[in-house]
Coordinates of C-alpha atoms in Angstrom, one line a residue:
X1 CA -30.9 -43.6 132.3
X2 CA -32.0 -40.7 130.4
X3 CA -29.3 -38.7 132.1
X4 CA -26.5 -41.5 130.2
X5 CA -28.8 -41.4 127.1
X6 CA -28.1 -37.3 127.0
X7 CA -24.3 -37.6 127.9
X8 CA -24.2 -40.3 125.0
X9 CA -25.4 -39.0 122.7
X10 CA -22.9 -35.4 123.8
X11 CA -20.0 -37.6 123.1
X12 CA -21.7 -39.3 119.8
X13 CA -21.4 -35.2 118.7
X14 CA -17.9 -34.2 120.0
X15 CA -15.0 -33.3 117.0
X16 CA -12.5 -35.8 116.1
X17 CA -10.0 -33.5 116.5
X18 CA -10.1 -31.8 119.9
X19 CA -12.5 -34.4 121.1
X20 CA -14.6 -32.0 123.2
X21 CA -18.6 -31.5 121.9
X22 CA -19.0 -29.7 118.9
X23 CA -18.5 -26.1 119.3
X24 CA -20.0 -23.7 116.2
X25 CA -20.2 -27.0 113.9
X26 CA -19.3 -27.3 110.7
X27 CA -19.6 -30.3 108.5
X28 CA -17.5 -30.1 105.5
X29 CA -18.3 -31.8 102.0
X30 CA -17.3 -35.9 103.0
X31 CA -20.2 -35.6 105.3
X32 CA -17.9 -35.4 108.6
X33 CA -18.3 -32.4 111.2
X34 CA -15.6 -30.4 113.4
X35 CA -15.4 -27.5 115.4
X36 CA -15.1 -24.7 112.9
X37 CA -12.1 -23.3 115.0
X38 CA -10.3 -26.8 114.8
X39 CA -10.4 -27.5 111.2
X40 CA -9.4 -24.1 110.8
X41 CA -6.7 -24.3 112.6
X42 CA -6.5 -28.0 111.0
X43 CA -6.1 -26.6 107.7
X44 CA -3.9 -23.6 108.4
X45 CA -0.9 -25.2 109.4
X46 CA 1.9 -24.5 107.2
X47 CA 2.5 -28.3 106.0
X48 CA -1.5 -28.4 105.1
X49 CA -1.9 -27.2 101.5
X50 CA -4.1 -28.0 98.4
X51 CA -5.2 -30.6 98.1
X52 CA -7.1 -30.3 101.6
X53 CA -7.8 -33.6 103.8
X54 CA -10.6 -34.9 106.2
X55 CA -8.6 -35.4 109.2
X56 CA -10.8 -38.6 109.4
X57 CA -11.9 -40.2 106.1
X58 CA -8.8 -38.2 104.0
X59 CA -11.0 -37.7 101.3
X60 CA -9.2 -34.9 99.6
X61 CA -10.3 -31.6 98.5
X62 CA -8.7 -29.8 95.3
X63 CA -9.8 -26.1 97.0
X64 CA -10.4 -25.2 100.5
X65 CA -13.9 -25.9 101.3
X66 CA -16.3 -23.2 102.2
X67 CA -17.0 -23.5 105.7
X68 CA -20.7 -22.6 107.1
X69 CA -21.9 -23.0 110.6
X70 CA -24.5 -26.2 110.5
X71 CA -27.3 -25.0 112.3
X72 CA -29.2 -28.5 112.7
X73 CA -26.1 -29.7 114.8
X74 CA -26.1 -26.5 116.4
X75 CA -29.1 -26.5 118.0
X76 CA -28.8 -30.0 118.9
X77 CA -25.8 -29.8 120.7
X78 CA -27.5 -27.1 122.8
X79 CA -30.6 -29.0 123.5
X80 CA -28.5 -32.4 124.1
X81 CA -25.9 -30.0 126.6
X82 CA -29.4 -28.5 128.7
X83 CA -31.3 -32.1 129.3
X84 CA -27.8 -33.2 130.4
X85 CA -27.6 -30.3 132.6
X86 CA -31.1 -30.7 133.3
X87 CA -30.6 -34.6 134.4
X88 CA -27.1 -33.9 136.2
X89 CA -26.8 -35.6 139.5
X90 CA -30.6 -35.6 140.7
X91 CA -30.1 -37.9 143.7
X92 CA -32.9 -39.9 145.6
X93 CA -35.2 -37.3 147.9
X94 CA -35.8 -40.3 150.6
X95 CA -32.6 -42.3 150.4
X96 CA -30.9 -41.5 153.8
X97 CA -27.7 -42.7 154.1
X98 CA -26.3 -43.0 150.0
X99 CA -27.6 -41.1 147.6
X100 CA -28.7 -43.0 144.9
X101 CA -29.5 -41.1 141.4
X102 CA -33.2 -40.3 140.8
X103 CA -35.1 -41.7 137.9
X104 CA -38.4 -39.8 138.3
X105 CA -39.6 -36.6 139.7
X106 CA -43.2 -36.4 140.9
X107 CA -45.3 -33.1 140.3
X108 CA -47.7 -33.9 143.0
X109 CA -44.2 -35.2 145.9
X110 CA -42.6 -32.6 144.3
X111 CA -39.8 -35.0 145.0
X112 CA -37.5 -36.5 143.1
X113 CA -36.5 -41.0 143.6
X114 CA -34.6 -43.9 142.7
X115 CA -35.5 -46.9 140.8
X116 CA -36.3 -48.3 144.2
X117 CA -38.2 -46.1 146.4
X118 CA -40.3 -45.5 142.9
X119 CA -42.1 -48.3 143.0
X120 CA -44.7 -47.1 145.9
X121 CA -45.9 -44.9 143.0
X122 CA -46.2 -47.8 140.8
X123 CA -47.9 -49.9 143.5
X124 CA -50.0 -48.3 145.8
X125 CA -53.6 -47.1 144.5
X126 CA -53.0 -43.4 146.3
X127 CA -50.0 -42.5 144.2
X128 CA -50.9 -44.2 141.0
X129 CA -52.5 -40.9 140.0
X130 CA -49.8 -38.8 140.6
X131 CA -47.7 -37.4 137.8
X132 CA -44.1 -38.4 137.3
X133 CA -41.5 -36.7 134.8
X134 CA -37.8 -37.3 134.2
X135 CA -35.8 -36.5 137.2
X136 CA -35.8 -32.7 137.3
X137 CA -33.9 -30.0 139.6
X138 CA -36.2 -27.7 138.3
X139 CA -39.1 -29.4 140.0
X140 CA -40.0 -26.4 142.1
X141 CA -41.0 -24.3 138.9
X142 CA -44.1 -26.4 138.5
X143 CA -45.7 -24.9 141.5
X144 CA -47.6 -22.1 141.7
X145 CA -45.9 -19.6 143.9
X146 CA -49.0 -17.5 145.3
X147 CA -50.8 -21.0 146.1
X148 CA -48.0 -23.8 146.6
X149 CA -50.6 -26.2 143.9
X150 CA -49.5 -27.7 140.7
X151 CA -49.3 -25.8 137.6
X152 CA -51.8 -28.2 135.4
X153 CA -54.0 -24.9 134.1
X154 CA -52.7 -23.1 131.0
X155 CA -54.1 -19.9 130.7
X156 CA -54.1 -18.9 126.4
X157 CA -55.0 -15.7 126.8
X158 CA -52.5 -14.8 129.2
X159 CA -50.1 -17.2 128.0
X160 CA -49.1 -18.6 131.5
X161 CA -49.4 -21.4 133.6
X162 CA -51.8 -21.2 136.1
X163 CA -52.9 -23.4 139.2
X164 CA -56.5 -24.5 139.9
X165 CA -56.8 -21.4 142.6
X166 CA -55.4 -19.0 140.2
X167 CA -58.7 -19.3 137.7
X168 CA -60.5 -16.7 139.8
X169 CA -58.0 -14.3 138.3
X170 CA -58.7 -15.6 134.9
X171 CA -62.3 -15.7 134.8
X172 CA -63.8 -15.4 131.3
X173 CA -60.5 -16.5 129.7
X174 CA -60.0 -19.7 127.6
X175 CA -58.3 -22.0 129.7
X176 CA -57.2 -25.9 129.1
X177 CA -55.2 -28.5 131.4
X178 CA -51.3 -28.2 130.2
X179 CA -51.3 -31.5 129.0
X180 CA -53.9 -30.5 126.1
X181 CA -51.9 -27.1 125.8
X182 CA -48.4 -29.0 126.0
X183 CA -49.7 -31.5 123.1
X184 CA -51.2 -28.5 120.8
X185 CA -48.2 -26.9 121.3
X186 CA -46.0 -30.1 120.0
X187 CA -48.4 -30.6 116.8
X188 CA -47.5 -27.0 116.2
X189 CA -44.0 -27.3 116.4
X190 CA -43.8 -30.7 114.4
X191 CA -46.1 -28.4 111.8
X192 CA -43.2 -26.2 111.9
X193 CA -40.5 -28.3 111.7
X194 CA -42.5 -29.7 108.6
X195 CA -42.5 -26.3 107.2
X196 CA -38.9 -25.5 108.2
X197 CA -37.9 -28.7 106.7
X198 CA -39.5 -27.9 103.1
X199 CA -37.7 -24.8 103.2
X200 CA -34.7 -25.5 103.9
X201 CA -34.8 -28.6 101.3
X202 CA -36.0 -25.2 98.8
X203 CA -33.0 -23.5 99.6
X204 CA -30.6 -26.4 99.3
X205 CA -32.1 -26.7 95.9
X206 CA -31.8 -23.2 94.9
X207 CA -28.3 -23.0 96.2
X208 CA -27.8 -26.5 93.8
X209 CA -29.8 -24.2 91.1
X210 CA -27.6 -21.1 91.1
X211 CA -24.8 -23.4 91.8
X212 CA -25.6 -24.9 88.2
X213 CA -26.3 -21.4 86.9
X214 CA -23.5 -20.1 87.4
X215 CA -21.3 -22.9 86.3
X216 CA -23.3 -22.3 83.5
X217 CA -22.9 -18.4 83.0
X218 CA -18.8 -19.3 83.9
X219 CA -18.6 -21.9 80.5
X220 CA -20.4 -19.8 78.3
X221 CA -18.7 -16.5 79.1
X222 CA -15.5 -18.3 79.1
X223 CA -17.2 -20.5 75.8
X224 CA -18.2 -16.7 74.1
X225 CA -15.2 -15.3 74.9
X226 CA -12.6 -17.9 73.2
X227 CA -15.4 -16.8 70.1
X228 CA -15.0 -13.4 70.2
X229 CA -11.0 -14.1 70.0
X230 CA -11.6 -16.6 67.3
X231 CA -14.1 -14.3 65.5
X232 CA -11.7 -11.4 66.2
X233 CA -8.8 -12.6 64.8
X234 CA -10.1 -14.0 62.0
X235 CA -11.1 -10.2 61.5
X236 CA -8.0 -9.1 61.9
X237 CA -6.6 -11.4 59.3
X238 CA -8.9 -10.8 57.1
X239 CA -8.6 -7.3 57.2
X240 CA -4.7 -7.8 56.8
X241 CA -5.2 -9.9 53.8
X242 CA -7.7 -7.0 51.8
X243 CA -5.6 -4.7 53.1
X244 CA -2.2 -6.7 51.8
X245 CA -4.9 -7.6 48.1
X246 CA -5.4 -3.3 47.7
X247 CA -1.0 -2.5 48.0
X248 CA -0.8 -5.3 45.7
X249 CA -3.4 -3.5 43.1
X250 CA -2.3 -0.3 43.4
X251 CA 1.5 -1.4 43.0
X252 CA 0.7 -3.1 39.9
X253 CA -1.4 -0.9 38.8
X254 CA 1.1 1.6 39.3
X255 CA 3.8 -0.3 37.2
X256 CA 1.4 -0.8 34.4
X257 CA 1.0 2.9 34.3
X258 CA 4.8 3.4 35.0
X259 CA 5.6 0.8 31.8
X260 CA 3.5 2.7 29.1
X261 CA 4.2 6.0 30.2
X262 CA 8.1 4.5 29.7
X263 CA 7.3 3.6 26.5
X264 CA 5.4 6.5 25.3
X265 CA 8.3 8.1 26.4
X266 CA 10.6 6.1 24.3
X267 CA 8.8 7.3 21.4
X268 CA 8.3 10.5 22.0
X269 CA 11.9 10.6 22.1
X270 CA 12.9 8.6 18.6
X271 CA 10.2 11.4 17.0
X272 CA 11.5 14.4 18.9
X273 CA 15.2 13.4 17.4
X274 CA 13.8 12.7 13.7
X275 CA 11.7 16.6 14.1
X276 CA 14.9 18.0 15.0
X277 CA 17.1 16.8 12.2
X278 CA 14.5 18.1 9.5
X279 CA 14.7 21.2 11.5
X280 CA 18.4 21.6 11.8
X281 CA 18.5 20.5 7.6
X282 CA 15.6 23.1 6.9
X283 CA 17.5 26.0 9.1
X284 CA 20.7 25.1 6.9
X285 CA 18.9 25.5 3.7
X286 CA 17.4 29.4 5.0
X287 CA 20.5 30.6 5.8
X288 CA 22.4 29.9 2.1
X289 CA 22.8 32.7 -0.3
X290 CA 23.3 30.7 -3.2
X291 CA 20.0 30.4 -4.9
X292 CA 20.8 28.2 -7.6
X293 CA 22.5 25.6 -5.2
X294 CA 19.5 25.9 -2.8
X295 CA 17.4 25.0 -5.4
X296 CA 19.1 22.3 -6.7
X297 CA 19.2 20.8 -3.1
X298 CA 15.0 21.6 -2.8
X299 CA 14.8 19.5 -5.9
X300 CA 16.9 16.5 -5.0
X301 CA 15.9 16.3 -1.4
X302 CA 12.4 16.6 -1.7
X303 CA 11.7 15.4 1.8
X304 CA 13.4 18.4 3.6
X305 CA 9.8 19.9 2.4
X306 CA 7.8 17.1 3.6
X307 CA 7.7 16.4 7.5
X308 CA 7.3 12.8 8.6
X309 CA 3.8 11.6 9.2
X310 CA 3.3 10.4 13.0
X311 CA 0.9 8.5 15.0
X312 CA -1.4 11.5 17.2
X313 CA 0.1 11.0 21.1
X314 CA -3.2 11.0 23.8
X315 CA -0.9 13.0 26.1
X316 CA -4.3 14.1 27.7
X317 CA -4.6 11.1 29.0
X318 CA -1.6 10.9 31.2
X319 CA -2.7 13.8 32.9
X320 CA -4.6 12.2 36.1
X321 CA -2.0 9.7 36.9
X322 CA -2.7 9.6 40.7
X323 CA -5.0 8.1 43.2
X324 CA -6.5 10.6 45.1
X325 CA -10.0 8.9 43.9
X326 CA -9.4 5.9 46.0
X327 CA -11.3 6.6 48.9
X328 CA -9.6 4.6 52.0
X329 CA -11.5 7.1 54.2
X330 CA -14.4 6.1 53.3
X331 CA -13.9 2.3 53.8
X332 CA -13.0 3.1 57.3
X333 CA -15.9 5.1 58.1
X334 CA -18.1 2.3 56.7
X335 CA -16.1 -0.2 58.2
X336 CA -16.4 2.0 61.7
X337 CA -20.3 2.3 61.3
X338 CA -21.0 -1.1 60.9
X339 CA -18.4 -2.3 64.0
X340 CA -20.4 0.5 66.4
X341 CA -23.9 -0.8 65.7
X342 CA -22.8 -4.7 65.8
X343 CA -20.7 -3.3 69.0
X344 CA -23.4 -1.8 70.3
X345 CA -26.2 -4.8 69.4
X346 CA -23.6 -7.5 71.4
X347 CA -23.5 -5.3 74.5
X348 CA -27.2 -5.1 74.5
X349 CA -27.0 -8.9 74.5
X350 CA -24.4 -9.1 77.1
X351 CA -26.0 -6.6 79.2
X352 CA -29.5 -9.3 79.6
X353 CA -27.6 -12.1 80.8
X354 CA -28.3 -12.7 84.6
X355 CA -28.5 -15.6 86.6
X356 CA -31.8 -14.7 88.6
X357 CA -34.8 -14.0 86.7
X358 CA -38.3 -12.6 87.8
X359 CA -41.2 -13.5 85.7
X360 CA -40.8 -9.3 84.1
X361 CA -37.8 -10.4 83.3
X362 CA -39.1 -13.0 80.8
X363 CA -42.1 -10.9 79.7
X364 CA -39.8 -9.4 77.0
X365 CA -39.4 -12.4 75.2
X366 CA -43.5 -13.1 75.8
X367 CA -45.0 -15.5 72.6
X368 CA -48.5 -14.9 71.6
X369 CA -48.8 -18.9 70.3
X370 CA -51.9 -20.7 69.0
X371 CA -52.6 -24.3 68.5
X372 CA -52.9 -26.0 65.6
X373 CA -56.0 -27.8 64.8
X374 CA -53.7 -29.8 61.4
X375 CA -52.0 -31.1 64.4
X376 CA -54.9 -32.3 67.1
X377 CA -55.5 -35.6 68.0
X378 CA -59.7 -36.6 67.9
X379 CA -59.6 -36.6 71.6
X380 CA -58.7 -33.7 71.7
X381 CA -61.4 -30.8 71.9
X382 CA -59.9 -26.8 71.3
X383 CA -61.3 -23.8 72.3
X384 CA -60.7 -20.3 73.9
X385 CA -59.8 -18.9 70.5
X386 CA -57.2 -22.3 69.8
X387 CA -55.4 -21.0 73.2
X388 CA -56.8 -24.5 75.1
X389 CA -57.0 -27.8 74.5
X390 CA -59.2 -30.4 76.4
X391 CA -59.2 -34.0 76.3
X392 CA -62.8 -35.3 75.0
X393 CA -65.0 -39.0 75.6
X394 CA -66.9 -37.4 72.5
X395 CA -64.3 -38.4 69.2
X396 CA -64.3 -35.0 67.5
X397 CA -64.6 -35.7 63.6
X398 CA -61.5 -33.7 62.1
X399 CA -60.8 -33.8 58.5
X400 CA -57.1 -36.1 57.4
X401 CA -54.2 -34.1 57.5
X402 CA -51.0 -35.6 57.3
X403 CA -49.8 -33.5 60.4
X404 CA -52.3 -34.4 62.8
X405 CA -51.5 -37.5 65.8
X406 CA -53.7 -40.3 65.2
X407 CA -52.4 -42.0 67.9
X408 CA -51.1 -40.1 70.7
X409 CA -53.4 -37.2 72.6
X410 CA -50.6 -34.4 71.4
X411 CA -51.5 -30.8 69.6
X412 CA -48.6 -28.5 68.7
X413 CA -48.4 -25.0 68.0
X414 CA -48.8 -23.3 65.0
X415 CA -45.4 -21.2 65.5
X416 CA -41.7 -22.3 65.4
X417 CA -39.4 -20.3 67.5
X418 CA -35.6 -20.0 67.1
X419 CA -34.3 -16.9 69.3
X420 CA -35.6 -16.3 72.7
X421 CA -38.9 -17.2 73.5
X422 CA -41.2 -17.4 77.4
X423 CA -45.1 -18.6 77.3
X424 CA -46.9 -19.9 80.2
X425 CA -49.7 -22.7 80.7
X426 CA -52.5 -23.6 83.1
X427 CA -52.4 -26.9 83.4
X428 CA -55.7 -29.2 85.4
X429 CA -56.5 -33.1 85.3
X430 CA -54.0 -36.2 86.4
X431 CA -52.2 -35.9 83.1
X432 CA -50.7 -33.6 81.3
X433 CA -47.2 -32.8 79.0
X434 CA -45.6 -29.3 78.2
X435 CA -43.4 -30.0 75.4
X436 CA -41.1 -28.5 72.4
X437 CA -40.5 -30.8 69.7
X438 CA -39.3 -30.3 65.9
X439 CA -41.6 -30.2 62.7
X440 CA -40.0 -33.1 61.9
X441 CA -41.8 -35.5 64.9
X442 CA -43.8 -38.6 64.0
X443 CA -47.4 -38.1 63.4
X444 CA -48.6 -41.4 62.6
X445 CA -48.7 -44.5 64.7
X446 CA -48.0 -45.3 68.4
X447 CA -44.2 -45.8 67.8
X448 CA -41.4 -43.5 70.0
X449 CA -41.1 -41.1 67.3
X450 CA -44.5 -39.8 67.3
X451 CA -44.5 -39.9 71.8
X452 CA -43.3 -36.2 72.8
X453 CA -39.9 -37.1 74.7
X454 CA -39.2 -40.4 73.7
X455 CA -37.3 -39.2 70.9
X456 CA -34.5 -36.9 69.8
X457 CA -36.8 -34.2 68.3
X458 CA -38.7 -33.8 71.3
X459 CA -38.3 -32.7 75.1
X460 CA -41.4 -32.9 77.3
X461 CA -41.9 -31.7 81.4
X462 CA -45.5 -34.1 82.5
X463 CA -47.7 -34.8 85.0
X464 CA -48.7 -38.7 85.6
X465 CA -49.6 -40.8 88.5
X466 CA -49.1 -37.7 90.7
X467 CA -45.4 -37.4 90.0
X468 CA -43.5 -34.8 87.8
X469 CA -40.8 -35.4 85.2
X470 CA -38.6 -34.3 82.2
X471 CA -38.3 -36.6 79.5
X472 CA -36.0 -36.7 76.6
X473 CA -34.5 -39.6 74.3
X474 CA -36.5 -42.0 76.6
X475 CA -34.5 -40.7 79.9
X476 CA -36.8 -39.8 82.4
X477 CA -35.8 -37.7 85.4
X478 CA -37.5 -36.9 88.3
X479 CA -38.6 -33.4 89.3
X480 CA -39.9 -32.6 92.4
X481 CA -43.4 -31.8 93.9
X482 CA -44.5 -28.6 91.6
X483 CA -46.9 -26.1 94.0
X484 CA -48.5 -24.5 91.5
X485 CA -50.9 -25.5 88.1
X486 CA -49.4 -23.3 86.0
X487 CA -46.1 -24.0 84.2
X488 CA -44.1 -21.4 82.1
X489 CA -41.6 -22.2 79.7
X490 CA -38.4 -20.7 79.0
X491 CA -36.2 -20.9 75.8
X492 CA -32.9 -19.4 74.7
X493 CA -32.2 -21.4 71.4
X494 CA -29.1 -20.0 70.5
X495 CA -27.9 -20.8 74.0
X496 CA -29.2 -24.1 73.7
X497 CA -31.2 -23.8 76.9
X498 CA -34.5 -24.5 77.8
X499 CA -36.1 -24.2 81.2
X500 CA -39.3 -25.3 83.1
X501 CA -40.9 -23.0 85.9
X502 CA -43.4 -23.4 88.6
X503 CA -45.7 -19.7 88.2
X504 CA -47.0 -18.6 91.2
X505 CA -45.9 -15.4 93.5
X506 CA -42.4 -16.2 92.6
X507 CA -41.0 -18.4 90.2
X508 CA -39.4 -21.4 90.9
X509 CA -37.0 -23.5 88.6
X510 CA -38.1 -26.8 88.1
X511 CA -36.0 -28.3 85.5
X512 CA -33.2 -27.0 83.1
X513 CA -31.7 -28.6 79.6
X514 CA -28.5 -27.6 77.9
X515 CA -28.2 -28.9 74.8
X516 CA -27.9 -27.3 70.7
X517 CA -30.8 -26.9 69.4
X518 CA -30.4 -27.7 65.3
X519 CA -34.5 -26.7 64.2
X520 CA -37.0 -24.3 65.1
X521 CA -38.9 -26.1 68.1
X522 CA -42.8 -26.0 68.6
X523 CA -44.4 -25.6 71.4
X524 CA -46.4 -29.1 72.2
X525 CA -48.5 -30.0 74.4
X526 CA -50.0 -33.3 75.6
X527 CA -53.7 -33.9 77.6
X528 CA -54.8 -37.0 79.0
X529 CA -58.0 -38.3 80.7
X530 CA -59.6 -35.5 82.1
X531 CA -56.9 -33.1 81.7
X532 CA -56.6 -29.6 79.9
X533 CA -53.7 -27.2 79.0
X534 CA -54.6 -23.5 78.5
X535 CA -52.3 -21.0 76.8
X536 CA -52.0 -17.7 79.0
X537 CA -52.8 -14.5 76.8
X538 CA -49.9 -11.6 77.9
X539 CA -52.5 -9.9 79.6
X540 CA -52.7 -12.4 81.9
X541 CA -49.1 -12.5 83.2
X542 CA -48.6 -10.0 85.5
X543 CA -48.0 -11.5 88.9

């Protein structure tokens, strides 16, 4: 029976596709496994393209799933393919003429029988005591082989099997019967497992974690990106347009220049002609010998003596007409300065984004944050310089402030943070909140907009009833089991991101909002019956 249980469950595990037990499993995102050789070759025929197919469900795949060998399945396969081994045609030791298939081995026979011959062990008083297993070939290895007894000693400093004659060679050493060693053994191995298990389910959720990180760092690089063109362009325009509002000036200034200068030339030429007449008339008058008719004509054309009165010209003025002042040079230098630094403070930016972060990583962005006693509940006691904050049976008598809960056992902090800010917390009791919230949150009454995470101004990670969670608008999700008391706190509020960690040797994501942030948020922090939340100083990071 145990031998068709094995073989079952072998064929339970064999791929649809070539029908033999798995070999080097994979199990591909519908949930269904296949040799990896065979849905390989499955999906590399020439008529197989995107989208890719389960051979068996057809759920359909837009890329080619990543294929990784399945390790669970694995191992089980090879276990499953030994006991079958293991259980493969044991026949009866005392059947004579046919062989019928053994059900049992006894260690004390050292023989292996059927269903039928068995029952003399079940029956008679002198075998009762004997020990059976499931039929075995191997029965012979659990015999000594200096002494022909049963191997039912285990020597644990030695590591080995022993028989009940071998103990003189083991004298002084801690021994125990192999049942007690084989059962020890088990709880160890089920501790493992335990272990294995946990860690595995860790990975699985750090893989989901960076999975979601970098689907992250993909949107906003691609989101930054489409900015930078936007921002870019719009740069470019805008440079195009002063550059297109300066020709313009100058041009019209130019023709303004260009239109008096014509005119002042116009005029220049009407009194140049007038000058030269007189002068021509006077020259005519020098050069006549007769000095009666010259001064007849002096006397009847007075004006020859008189020259006409004209405006004074500002020819000085027209002397500069150029614009070698207009420095373009120098916008561009400006202009050149300014990009480099702003160049320069971007790639600094760029050059801290990363997916994996170490608590020295964050350190940079460290907030020294107090609490605010405006803000404190009654119930609520501070101390450690307003760094912690202790819930209280004794009502502490704190003067009216229209910032302070009346209602809910909240406190924020007395700073707002808008850029990039990390603080951690040490967090004891069976209830407790890490929060951020806006100015803006309720203070008075017992109503959602005054309960950190109910609301749209607030987002709170807590501890109640020995479960975690992240609240926000009244949606509650669940986070898992967090192995450390101290929580630190992660924001990037022009990102819009804000993340939760569990602090101990290494830090471990528990929780992480996208979202746009539209205030400065507050730290907040919330402390329940017998719970406290203390504000690590800097000093105090270091890992």
């Amino acid at each position: 029976m145990a031998e068709s249980a094995a073989s079952r469950f072998v064929d339970q595990f064999s791929c649809p596709i070539c029908l033999d037990g798995l070999k080097e499993p994979v199990t591909i995102p519908c949930g269904h496994s296949y040799c990896m050789s065979c849905i390989t070759d499955c999906w590399g025929q020439k008529e197989q393209g995107p989208p890719y197919r389960c051979p068996q469900c057809r759920e359909s795949f837009s890329q080619r799933p990543l294929l990784k060998k399945n390790t669970l399945i694995a191992e089980m396969m090879e276990t499953l393919q030994q006991t079958a081994l293991q259980m493969a045609a044991v026949d009866c030791d005392v059947c004579t003429t046919e062989k019928n298939r053994a059900v049992k081995s006894c260690l004390q026979c050292l023989a292996s029988f059927c269903q039928t011959h068995l029952q003399l062990h079940y029956q008679s008083p002198a075998f009762m005591k004997h020990k059976l297993v499931e039929a075995s070939r191997n029965i012979q290895e659990n015999i000594c082989l200096s002494h022909g007894k049963l191997l039912e000693i285990y020597c644990q400093d030695d590591r080995q099997c022993i028989c009940c004659l071998c103990t003189d060679d083991h004298k002084g050493h801690s021994v125990v019967s192999v049942d007690s060693e084989w059962t020890r053994k088990k709880e160890e191995l089920k501790e493992i497992k335990e272990t294995c298990h946990k860690l595995v389910q860790e990975r699985e959720r750090g893989q989901r974690e960076l999975s979601e990180a970098l689907k992250l760092l993909k949107s906003s690089a691609l989101e930054t990106m489409e900015n930078v063109e936007k921002v870019f362009t719009e740069l470019i325009c805008s440079l195009e347009k002063k550059r297109s509002e300066i020709k313009e000036q100058i041009r019209a200034q130019e023709k303004t220049e260009i239109d008096r200068a014509e005119e002042l030339h116009r005029h220049l030429d009407q009194e140049l002609a007038e000058l030269r007449k007189r002068q021509a008339e006077i020259e005519k008058l020098l050069i006549t010998e007769d000095q009666v008719n010259f001064l007849k004509v002096m006397k009847s054309c007075r004006s020859v003596c008189v020259l006409p009165t004209f405006e004074n010209v500002p020819i000085t003025q027209h002397t500069h007409l150029y614009f070698k002042d207009v420095s373009i040079s120098m916008f561009k230098e400006v202009l050149e300065d300014v990009c480099q630094q702003q160049t320069a403070k971007i790639s600094q930016e760029v050059s801290k984004v990363c997916v994996a972060k170490t608590q020295n990583d964050f350190l940079q962005y460290f907030c020294d944050l107090h609490l605010d006693p405006n803000t404190t509940n009654n119930a609520l006691k501070l101390s450690e310089d307003n760094r912690k904050v202790s819930f209280t049976y004794k009502k502490q008598h704190y003067p009216d402030h229209p910032e302070r809960f009346d209602r809910y056992v909240n406190v924020m902090c007395r700073e707002g943070l808008s850029g990039r800010g990390y603080w951690e917390v040490e967090c004891t009791g069976k209830q407790w909140a890490v929060a951020v919230c806006y100015k803006g949150i309720g203070r008075k009454g017992d109503s959602d907009d005054c309960r950190l995470g109910d609301n749209k101004k607030s987002w709170r990670f807590s501890f109640y009833l020995k479960n975690f969670y992240f609240t926000h608008d009244k949606k509650k999700v669940s986070v898992p089991a967090v192995c450390s008391s101290r929580v630190g706190v992660f924001l990037d509020h022009g990102a819009g991101t804000l993340s939760f960690y569990s602090v101990s040797d290494k830090m471990t994501l528990l929780h992480r909002v996208q979202t746009t942030f539209t205030e400065p948020l507050y730290p907040a922090f919330f402390a329940g019956y017998g719970s406290s939340v203390r504000i690590i100083e800097e000093q105090s990071l270091k890992i």
